[in-house]
Structures are given as C-alpha cells and as structure tokens.
Amino acid sequence: MSQALNKPPTTDELYRGYPKRLAEEAKYSKDRLLSHKTLPDSVPRQRGVRLPPDTSRETFDEAIAALQQELGKDNVVVNDKPLIDGWYLEHPNTHDAFHLVDQEDLVASAVAYPGSTRETQAIVRWANKYGIPLWPISMGRNLGYGGSAPRVPGSVVVDLGMRMNKILSIDAENASCVVEPGVSYFQLYEEIQKRKLPLWIDCPDLGGGSVLGNAIDRGVGYTPMGDHFANHCGMEIVLPTGELLRTGMGALPGKDGKDNPTWQSFQAAYGPYVDGIFSQSNFGIVTQMGMWLMRETGHQSYMFTFPRDEDFPAIVEAMRPLAQNRILGNIPQLRHIVQELNVTGLPKSHWYDKSGPIPRDVIREHSKQLPIGECSWVFYGTQYGDEASINTQLQLIKATFSSIAGTRFYLPKDLPDDHYIHSRAKVCSGVPVLRELDWLNWKPNAAHLFFSPITPTKGVDAQVVHDLNVKLHEKYNFDLFPTLCVAGREMHYITNIIFDRSSNDEKKRANALMRELIASAAAEGYGEYRTHLLYADQVAGTYNWGNGALLKFNETIKDALDPNGIMAPGRNGIWPKKYRGKGWEILGDENEKAVGGGTIAPKSKL
Ligand code: ADP
C-alpha cells in the first residue's frame, strides 16, 4: 500500500504513534511532506539481506532460528523486505531514513523485539555465542544522527521500544518516573494529563522520541530541566556479557525484594558514579531509567528580535550574565531570521526559485513581510514562576537586551495564531508537539543532518564557529540554519543541513561539508557534542588530547566489558578489539565515495 494511503497510528494504537489531540496536525504534516516527495516509497533491493560481518548465510539462518526459538518467531524478523524511509511517525527500524550514503548500506540483517529485561539478556547471550553485532534502539527516532541504522551493516537491531514501552511508575510526591525504552514524550505527557498530576515533562523539539533513548544520547529540551541526562536518576542495564546492573541507589536492594525506595531520589549513591559511561557509549543496553519531572508552574514565552547580522557577538555577551544569574528561565534558543521563513513550512521554492542558498538580500526582502518584520537574529525564551516574578525577570531581560539598538520584544499574543512562537510556548512548558516537522518541507525528499559543536557562551568563540559555518555552507552550496541552545557557560550551536535524498550530488556535498566542518572546528578548538554515526570516528578522533588518551580509556573499558565485541561496535567511535584497526573506522572521504553504489563496508575482513 502506498504510504500516502496509510493513516499514521495514534498512541492508543501503537507506542510510537501520536496523541489524538494532534490528529489534524499529524495528517496535515504528513500530507504536506508527501506532496514534496518525488521518490517512490521503496525500490527493489539490489543486494539482498546484508549479513553480519564474517557470518555465512548458513550460520545466520541457524542463529536466527535459535533466537526465534527463544523469543518467538514474530519477535525476530529478517530484514529482507523493501526498505521504506517513511516519515517521522512511520519511521523504519531497519536503516537510516535520512541516508547520506546508499539506502542499502547502513542496514540491519534482522530486527529483534525483546519483551523484557530477561529476553534482552537472552539476545545478548545469543549474540556472544554467534559473534553477531547488536544495535540497540529505544525508539529509533534520532533522525539527523542516524535514526535506527547500525554502524556495522548486518548488525541485528534490538528494537526495545516495540514491546518494552511501559511507564513503570510515576511518583507524584518525588516528581519522578521510571520508564522503559519505548516510552515516548507523547506517552508520558498524556499519562500525566490522564492522572491529572501537577507535573511537567521536558521534551525536545519533537515529541515522538524515547524519553530514555534521548537521555542516554544526551539530548536536550527547553524547560529548566532541559538537560535530560542530568535529570535522569538510576538505570537498569544489561551488560555486553548478559549480566544485569542497577546503578545509583538501585544497587542497594529494597526490602522484601522491592526496588530501593531512594532509587529515583539520589543520583550518585556510593563509589564511582558510573552512569555517565552508559551515555553515548556501547557498554550496555539500558532497559529501565528513572527521570525527574518538573512541578507545574506559571510560564510566559516571548521573543526578542535583533536587527543586524553583526549583532551576533553582542547578543551572546548579553545572554551570558542573564543565563549565569539564572534569570533566563530555560534553555532559550537564538536563531537566524532565515529560520523564520523555514518554520512557516513553505518550501524553499516559495521564497527563492533558483538553485543554491537563498541570498541574504532575498531573505531580507521576505522578512519584511513576516509578522516580526525585518531583522537578523531571533531569540525565543520562556520565564517561569508567578506573574509578579515573571514580570520582574522580563524587566531585567529587556533592560539587558536594550543595549543592542533596534531590539524588539514580542509576546505570543502579539503574533498571529499560526506563528511558530505558539509551538515554542508549548515545548517550553513541557507539551510535546509535531510542528518542528515543518522544516522538512524545505526541499523535496528532504532529509537532514545536524552539525552540533559546543562553544563557550562568549561572543568571540561563537563568532569563530559561526564564521566557519557561513564560509563552509557557502562553499558547499547549502542554506545555513543555525540554532543556538543557550546555557550560562556553553551553547549548543546546532546547524541543520537539509538535503534532498534523491540527489547523489547533494548527499556528496552534505558529507563533504560535515567532514570539513568537523575538521575546521576542531582546528580552532571546538568539538561536537553528538554526531551522525557516519562521523563518529572523525569526531572521536578530534578529542585526541594526550595522544588519544580518552579514546584509549574508552577502548580499555570496552574490551573489559565486551570481550567478544558484540555491543554496537563503532558507536561514538568506540570499536572493540575485534574490529579495531581493521578498516572499519571512517576517517577520510569514504562517505562521499559510498554515495551512488559504493559501500562503507570494511576494507578488510575481521
Ligand atoms: P530517540 O528515538 O529517542 O531519538 P533512539 O532510540 O534512536 O532515540 O536512541 C538514540 C541512540 O541511543 C540509538 O541510536 C542507540 O545507539 C542508543 N540507544 C537508544 N536506546 C538505547 C538503550 N536502551 N540502550 C543502549 N543504547 C540505546
């Protein structure tokens, strides 16, 4: 059936669906996105099932039969069907929907669906027996960083979300919850509403991701509890040998076999704080996680605009003391005016019908027609508390930003109902939405890729990273969409590189742009906080102080915990001994070469 005819699932029908309150938005979003699609839903596979490295078809079939015996036939599915990229709410768990190399390159050989921690342990023991690499995902929606795709083609994707998607507890007094991997922001939010609890969640720009998956990948949201990993409390982990570990206070057994009553109250417990090594790593599969929730409070979103491109360093200087003094209530965003065109959801061709990036003067002309009028930088913030304290905070913020001539201030009520600020106001008060999907209408068959360096919250540093971005986006002919997520001492400077999946030329340019951005930022001393799996080796290689001391340390842990190298080999640039130095690392232009029929598979066998 063509995708266009499918109705996307609601959260009542499928754990990864959308809540009914967003039915209209989901339909509109899907219709609009598919109307820009020129690619077919799928094309016949050229290469057949991609087997795990060094595994014959015979051994693979035997191994799959053994796993099916353990989990049930329906819970282990060989990936031999056509690959469908789908869209956000119907995304694949077999490959990268936003493929930067061939669609058939970063693919799973099979997908396994554990229904419990015990079954997850069984999968891990099975993988050790057959030497088959696993790739655990919770929801697989970190699109822009690789989605569900495994780094080693032919790995078995362990899709935890499908059957492990329960909210295990919500403790309203402690303002915390415990979730399984398949609990989405939508699901957690709806449950809290259903129970009428005075609690907020913190969600990222889109609400369909996994609460647990996003936290261990160190994603961010926008309320005062926007640092997701910093607000987790306690984990349960299946180690690469199949053993089970509980971190934090969970390591101390509760009375009568119950969970420890302080597991979600105190993070570090006793001894080394090990949770960190299970974030952005391949040291285990997280099967449960505690998350802190926020107490409901008053809130007011708002916007400032700044007139000139050159105001950028001054804005950063103004934001720093406001953030350090915790006057800025959340993780605000600073964006360039070009994003105001983009978040309307209209295609680029509506604004500019030539190829190549939209020239600055064209953006300026169009921005005159927008409700906020002509400007260069746009700041989205939210303040929290009672009305009187919000007003005091806003006065201070206005006084600080007024040092930049021509600054304007807007509240949501000043702007039309369909303006993006209303969606930001929801996200910044913990209401998960879909609106951010509108970005993808920019190009036909649009996919995106994030370049995500960290800069100090200082004008000079931010300017260096910004200038690099401007120069290299120009060189590779891409529009530059910078979004800065602002904290007191650092900013996540995120650029969203939007490319057309049907164009090999765009894929090659996007790959080359990423490689050069990473290298040039590192040469200036700036590094990424997260990256697409194709650049993991390059980014890990930039953190090379002390002759690569950090990577060596990670490899030592990896080899100790995962002697057979079965757990997500290559994730975050960490390769187990079995793979290390055998041609798997991507450090040169292999990605560009793999577009249009090439392969990123290893140069040598294991
Ligand atoms: P989301 O859908 O929330 O954006 P994912 O489920 O794709 O996030 O998780 C992001 C990444 O984190 C995955 O690609 C995977 O490498 C890793 N990951 C996700 N869930 C787990 C888990 N439960 N245990 C170990 N690693 C995980």
PDB file of C-alpha atoms and ligand atoms in Angstrom, residues 91 135-143 145-149 160 181 185 208-217 278 281 284-287 530 567-568 571, ligand 1:
ATOM      1  CA  HIS A  91       9.922   5.635  10.534  1.00  0.00           C
ATOM      2  CA  TRP A 135      22.480  -2.356  17.700  1.00  0.00           C
ATOM      3  CA  PRO A 136      20.043  -1.400  20.490  1.00  0.00           C
ATOM      4  CA  ILE A 137      17.498   1.340  19.855  1.00  0.00           C
ATOM      5  CA  SER A 138      14.679   2.602  22.032  1.00  0.00           C
ATOM      6  CA  MET A 139      12.532   4.412  19.501  1.00  0.00           C
ATOM      7  CA  GLY A 140      14.998   4.915  16.661  1.00  0.00           C
ATOM      8  CA  ARG A 141      13.867   8.471  16.051  1.00  0.00           C
ATOM      9  CA  ASN A 142      17.104  10.333  16.496  1.00  0.00           C
ATOM     10  CA  LEU A 143      16.808  11.263  12.846  1.00  0.00           C
ATOM     11  CA  TYR A 145      22.089  11.412  13.802  1.00  0.00           C
ATOM     12  CA  GLY A 146      21.495   8.056  12.094  1.00  0.00           C
ATOM     13  CA  GLY A 147      17.990   7.043  13.217  1.00  0.00           C
ATOM     14  CA  SER A 148      17.786   3.271  13.737  1.00  0.00           C
ATOM     15  CA  ALA A 149      20.699   2.410  11.495  1.00  0.00           C
ATOM     16  CA  LEU A 160      13.386  -2.307  22.625  1.00  0.00           C
ATOM     17  CA  PRO A 181      12.834   2.326  26.433  1.00  0.00           C
ATOM     18  CA  TYR A 185       7.393  12.029  25.347  1.00  0.00           C
ATOM     19  CA  GLY A 208       7.909  11.273  19.320  1.00  0.00           C
ATOM     20  CA  GLY A 209      11.347  10.345  20.698  1.00  0.00           C
ATOM     21  CA  SER A 210      12.091   7.973  23.544  1.00  0.00           C
ATOM     22  CA  VAL A 211      12.442   9.580  26.984  1.00  0.00           C
ATOM     23  CA  LEU A 212      15.139   7.034  27.858  1.00  0.00           C
ATOM     24  CA  GLY A 213      16.879   6.920  24.451  1.00  0.00           C
ATOM     25  CA  ASN A 214      17.156  10.696  24.211  1.00  0.00           C
ATOM     26  CA  ALA A 215      18.558  10.986  27.735  1.00  0.00           C
ATOM     27  CA  ILE A 216      21.282   8.409  27.186  1.00  0.00           C
ATOM     28  CA  ASP A 217      22.175  10.069  23.890  1.00  0.00           C
ATOM     29  CA  PHE A 278      26.416   4.318  29.698  1.00  0.00           C
ATOM     30  CA  SER A 281      28.504   4.615  24.554  1.00  0.00           C
ATOM     31  CA  GLY A 284      25.328  -1.907  27.650  1.00  0.00           C
ATOM     32  CA  ILE A 285      21.607  -1.883  26.890  1.00  0.00           C
ATOM     33  CA  VAL A 286      19.546   0.303  29.199  1.00  0.00           C
ATOM     34  CA  THR A 287      16.251  -1.423  29.991  1.00  0.00           C
ATOM     35  CA  ARG A 530      26.827  14.471  19.289  1.00  0.00           C
ATOM     36  CA  MET A 567      27.536  -4.401  21.537  1.00  0.00           C
ATOM     37  CA  ALA A 568      27.036  -1.608  18.977  1.00  0.00           C
ATOM     38  CA  ARG A 571      29.100   3.719  18.299  1.00  0.00           C
TER      39      ARG A 571
HETATM   40  P1  ADP B   1      15.103   8.610  20.048  1.00  0.00           P
HETATM   41  O1  ADP B   1      14.113   7.816  19.285  1.00  0.00           O
HETATM   42  O2  ADP B   1      14.696   8.926  21.425  1.00  0.00           O
HETATM   43  O3  ADP B   1      15.577   9.821  19.332  1.00  0.00           O
HETATM   44  P2  ADP B   1      16.894   6.335  19.914  1.00  0.00           P
HETATM   45  O4  ADP B   1      16.059   5.289  20.461  1.00  0.00           O
HETATM   46  O5  ADP B   1      17.212   6.239  18.468  1.00  0.00           O
HETATM   47  O6  ADP B   1      16.401   7.758  20.285  1.00  0.00           O
HETATM   48  O7  ADP B   1      18.249   6.382  20.739  1.00  0.00           O
HETATM   49  C1  ADP B   1      19.329   7.145  20.325  1.00  0.00           C
HETATM   50  C2  ADP B   1      20.565   6.255  20.259  1.00  0.00           C
HETATM   51  O8  ADP B   1      20.889   5.840  21.586  1.00  0.00           O
HETATM   52  C3  ADP B   1      20.350   4.961  19.473  1.00  0.00           C
HETATM   53  O9  ADP B   1      20.763   5.099  18.133  1.00  0.00           O
HETATM   54  C4  ADP B   1      21.213   3.971  20.194  1.00  0.00           C
HETATM   55  O10 ADP B   1      22.537   4.000  19.660  1.00  0.00           O
HETATM   56  C5  ADP B   1      21.241   4.459  21.616  1.00  0.00           C
HETATM   57  N1  ADP B   1      20.245   3.778  22.447  1.00  0.00           N
HETATM   58  C6  ADP B   1      18.929   4.023  22.460  1.00  0.00           C
HETATM   59  N2  ADP B   1      18.308   3.302  23.364  1.00  0.00           N
HETATM   60  C7  ADP B   1      19.230   2.548  23.961  1.00  0.00           C
HETATM   61  C8  ADP B   1      19.193   1.617  25.032  1.00  0.00           C
HETATM   62  N3  ADP B   1      18.058   1.359  25.645  1.00  0.00           N
HETATM   63  N4  ADP B   1      20.343   1.056  25.414  1.00  0.00           N
HETATM   64  C9  ADP B   1      21.507   1.360  24.801  1.00  0.00           C
HETATM   65  N5  ADP B   1      21.613   2.254  23.802  1.00  0.00           N
HETATM   66  C10 ADP B   1      20.491   2.840  23.374  1.00  0.00           C
END
